[in-house]
Coordinates of C-alpha atoms in Angstrom, one line a residue:
Chain S
G1 CA 59.6 -63.6 36.3
A2 CA 61.8 -61.6 33.9
G3 CA 61.4 -61.6 30.7
V4 CA 63.5 -61.4 27.6
S5 CA 66.1 -58.6 28.0
Q6 CA 68.0 -56.9 25.1
S7 CA 70.6 -54.2 25.1
P8 CA 71.3 -51.6 24.4
S9 CA 67.8 -50.3 23.2
N10 CA 68.9 -47.9 20.7
K11 CA 72.5 -48.2 18.8
V12 CA 73.4 -45.5 16.2
T13 CA 76.7 -46.2 14.5
E14 CA 78.6 -45.1 11.7
K15 CA 79.1 -47.0 8.5
G16 CA 82.0 -49.5 8.6
K17 CA 81.9 -49.5 12.7
D18 CA 81.6 -53.2 14.5
V19 CA 78.7 -53.4 17.1
E20 CA 77.8 -55.8 19.5
L21 CA 74.0 -56.6 20.4
R22 CA 73.3 -58.6 23.8
C23 CA 70.3 -61.1 24.5
D24 CA 69.4 -62.1 27.7
P25 CA 66.9 -65.0 27.5
I26 CA 64.4 -66.4 29.8
S27 CA 65.9 -68.3 32.5
G28 CA 65.8 -71.8 31.4
H29 CA 64.9 -71.7 28.1
T30 CA 67.3 -73.6 25.9
A31 CA 66.3 -72.2 22.8
L32 CA 67.1 -68.6 21.3
Y33 CA 66.2 -66.7 18.1
W34 CA 67.7 -63.4 16.7
Y35 CA 65.0 -62.1 13.9
R36 CA 65.5 -58.5 12.6
Q37 CA 62.5 -56.3 11.3
S38 CA 62.8 -53.4 8.8
L39 CA 60.9 -50.4 9.0
G40 CA 57.3 -51.4 7.7
Q41 CA 58.4 -54.9 7.5
G42 CA 57.8 -58.7 8.8
L43 CA 60.0 -60.1 10.7
E44 CA 63.4 -61.9 9.1
F45 CA 65.1 -65.1 10.7
L46 CA 68.7 -64.8 11.1
I47 CA 70.2 -67.4 13.5
Y48 CA 68.7 -70.0 16.1
F49 CA 70.6 -71.9 19.2
Q50 CA 69.3 -74.7 20.8
G51 CA 71.1 -76.3 23.8
N52 CA 74.6 -77.5 22.7
S53 CA 73.5 -78.1 19.2
A54 CA 75.2 -76.7 16.4
P55 CA 73.4 -72.9 15.5
D56 CA 71.3 -72.7 12.3
K57 CA 72.7 -70.0 10.7
S58 CA 70.7 -70.4 7.7
G59 CA 69.1 -66.7 7.9
L60 CA 72.3 -64.6 8.2
P61 CA 72.4 -62.2 5.2
S62 CA 76.0 -62.2 4.7
D63 CA 79.3 -63.2 6.6
R64 CA 79.4 -59.5 8.3
F65 CA 76.9 -61.0 10.8
S66 CA 77.5 -63.9 13.4
A67 CA 76.2 -64.7 17.1
E68 CA 77.5 -66.7 19.6
R69 CA 75.8 -68.1 22.9
T70 CA 78.0 -68.4 25.9
G71 CA 76.8 -71.3 28.7
G72 CA 73.7 -71.7 26.9
S73 CA 72.2 -68.6 28.2
V74 CA 73.4 -65.1 27.2
S75 CA 73.8 -64.1 23.3
T76 CA 75.7 -61.7 21.4
L77 CA 74.6 -60.9 17.8
T78 CA 78.0 -59.0 16.0
I79 CA 77.8 -57.3 12.8
Q80 CA 81.2 -56.3 11.6
R81 CA 81.6 -53.3 8.6
T82 CA 78.2 -52.4 9.2
Q83 CA 76.1 -51.1 6.1
Q84 CA 73.3 -48.5 5.9
E85 CA 71.1 -51.3 5.2
D86 CA 71.8 -52.8 8.4
S87 CA 69.7 -50.3 10.0
A88 CA 66.9 -52.3 11.3
V89 CA 65.4 -53.5 14.9
Y90 CA 67.1 -56.7 15.8
L91 CA 64.8 -58.8 18.1
C92 CA 65.5 -61.7 20.2
A93 CA 63.2 -64.4 21.4
S94 CA 63.8 -67.5 23.6
S95 CA 61.8 -70.5 23.9
A96 CA 61.5 -73.8 26.2
A97 CA 62.5 -77.0 24.8
G98 CA 60.3 -78.6 22.2
N99 CA 58.2 -75.3 22.6
S100 CA 59.2 -73.3 19.3
Y101 CA 55.8 -72.0 18.8
E102 CA 55.6 -69.8 21.9
Q103 CA 58.7 -68.1 21.5
Y104 CA 58.9 -64.7 24.1
F105 CA 60.4 -61.7 22.5
G106 CA 62.8 -59.3 24.1
P107 CA 62.0 -55.3 23.5
G108 CA 64.6 -55.5 20.4
T109 CA 67.6 -53.2 19.6
R110 CA 67.0 -50.2 17.0
L111 CA 70.3 -49.9 15.0
T112 CA 70.9 -47.2 13.0
V113 CA 73.5 -46.8 10.9
T114 CA 74.4 -43.4 9.6
Chain C
D1 CA 58.0 -72.2 4.2
A2 CA 54.6 -72.6 3.6
K3 CA 53.1 -69.3 2.9
T4 CA 49.9 -67.5 4.6
T5 CA 47.7 -64.4 3.0
Q6 CA 46.2 -62.0 5.3
P7 CA 44.4 -58.9 4.8
N8 CA 47.1 -55.8 5.0
S9 CA 44.4 -53.9 7.5
M10 CA 41.0 -54.4 9.4
E11 CA 39.4 -51.8 11.5
S12 CA 37.2 -52.6 14.3
N13 CA 34.8 -50.6 16.7
E14 CA 35.9 -50.9 20.6
E15 CA 34.1 -53.8 22.3
E16 CA 32.9 -55.2 19.2
P17 CA 34.0 -58.8 18.3
V18 CA 36.9 -58.6 15.4
H19 CA 37.7 -61.6 12.8
L20 CA 40.9 -61.7 11.5
P21 CA 41.3 -64.1 8.4
C22 CA 44.3 -66.4 7.4
N23 CA 44.5 -68.1 4.6
H24 CA 47.0 -71.1 4.0
S25 CA 45.8 -73.4 1.2
T26 CA 49.6 -75.2 0.8
I27 CA 49.5 -76.1 4.6
S28 CA 51.3 -79.4 5.4
G29 CA 49.7 -82.1 7.2
T30 CA 52.3 -81.3 10.3
D31 CA 52.1 -77.8 10.1
Y32 CA 50.6 -75.9 13.3
I33 CA 48.7 -72.5 13.0
H34 CA 50.2 -69.6 15.2
W35 CA 49.2 -66.2 15.9
Y36 CA 51.2 -63.5 17.0
R37 CA 50.7 -60.0 17.4
Q38 CA 53.0 -56.8 17.7
L39 CA 52.0 -53.8 19.6
P40 CA 53.6 -50.7 18.4
S41 CA 57.3 -50.6 19.3
Q42 CA 57.2 -54.1 21.1
G43 CA 58.5 -57.7 20.1
P44 CA 55.9 -59.7 18.8
E45 CA 53.8 -61.7 21.6
Y46 CA 52.5 -65.1 21.0
V47 CA 48.5 -65.1 21.0
I48 CA 47.5 -68.8 20.4
H49 CA 47.9 -71.9 18.1
G50 CA 46.1 -75.1 17.0
L51 CA 46.7 -77.9 14.5
T52 CA 43.0 -79.0 13.9
S53 CA 40.5 -78.4 16.7
N54 CA 39.1 -75.1 17.4
V55 CA 41.2 -73.4 20.6
N56 CA 40.2 -71.0 23.2
N57 CA 42.4 -69.0 25.5
R58 CA 42.4 -66.0 27.6
M59 CA 43.6 -63.8 24.9
A60 CA 41.9 -64.9 21.8
S61 CA 39.8 -68.0 19.9
L62 CA 41.0 -70.1 17.0
A63 CA 38.8 -71.3 14.4
I64 CA 40.3 -73.7 11.8
A65 CA 38.5 -74.7 8.7
E66 CA 38.0 -78.5 8.3
D67 CA 40.1 -78.6 5.3
R68 CA 42.8 -76.3 7.7
K69 CA 43.0 -74.1 4.3
S70 CA 42.0 -71.2 6.3
S71 CA 41.7 -70.1 9.7
T72 CA 40.3 -67.0 11.8
L73 CA 41.9 -65.4 14.8
I74 CA 38.3 -64.3 17.0
L75 CA 38.9 -61.4 19.6
H76 CA 35.7 -61.6 21.4
R77 CA 35.5 -57.8 22.7
A78 CA 38.3 -55.6 20.8
T79 CA 40.1 -52.9 23.2
L80 CA 42.1 -50.1 22.2
R81 CA 44.9 -52.2 23.5
D82 CA 44.7 -54.7 21.0
A83 CA 45.5 -52.4 18.2
A84 CA 48.4 -54.2 17.0
V85 CA 49.8 -56.3 13.8
Y86 CA 48.4 -59.8 13.8
Y87 CA 50.5 -62.4 12.2
C88 CA 49.4 -65.9 11.0
I89 CA 52.3 -68.3 10.9
L90 CA 52.7 -71.7 9.9
G91 CA 55.5 -74.2 11.4
G92 CA 55.8 -77.2 13.4
T93 CA 56.8 -77.3 17.0
G94 CA 60.0 -78.4 16.1
A95 CA 60.7 -75.8 13.7
N96 CA 63.6 -73.6 14.2
N97 CA 62.0 -70.3 13.3
L98 CA 58.7 -68.3 12.7
F99 CA 58.2 -67.3 9.4
F100 CA 56.5 -63.6 9.6
G101 CA 54.7 -62.2 7.0
T102 CA 53.9 -58.5 6.9
G103 CA 50.8 -59.4 9.1
T104 CA 46.9 -57.4 9.5
R105 CA 47.0 -54.1 10.9
L106 CA 44.3 -53.8 13.2
T107 CA 42.7 -50.2 13.9
V108 CA 40.8 -50.5 16.9
I109 CA 38.2 -47.0 16.5
P110 CA 37.0 -45.8 20.2

């Protein structure tokens, strides 16, 4: 079946502009996660959605970052007034309910802020 | 987050077994041990997980020390496709997220 998909695969934007990154999780997966990975680094947790519960936003680095999940499926990560330090690969993952240990990752969106 | 310690890099010859170590001396009683790997230019993929007993699946085996303060991921016959960064991660099944450190970069030599 279809895996996690993300779009766009690459995004180049100018400093100060807003960007939206999209994630389509695996159908039926109730949990959705956003991470980011800077060059040569491990993954940094950003935000977690589980069903209709309030999201865990504890990993968002600043108030310029926000995310929403519509209809319990597709999620959008928005970065406002982008900065050069926001340049990274943004990864989305999903998992079935109760199986957070087995997360399925998308290919990521490479964001470059110039 | 409970921390894990892994070597930065390891090398293996193709078709030989590989033992990737992980230390987690501060593991709690409810923490599972998860392993993921990340192939070049891809998102991480789940490999295996366990709690106390050794585990086997089609990808690898996981050997867990009796005191659970360390574990070893075993690839029985390394292939070139196994070249990746391997992450050892602790967390409960209800954890909201997985804490990925910097992992072990495995190089497979033909």
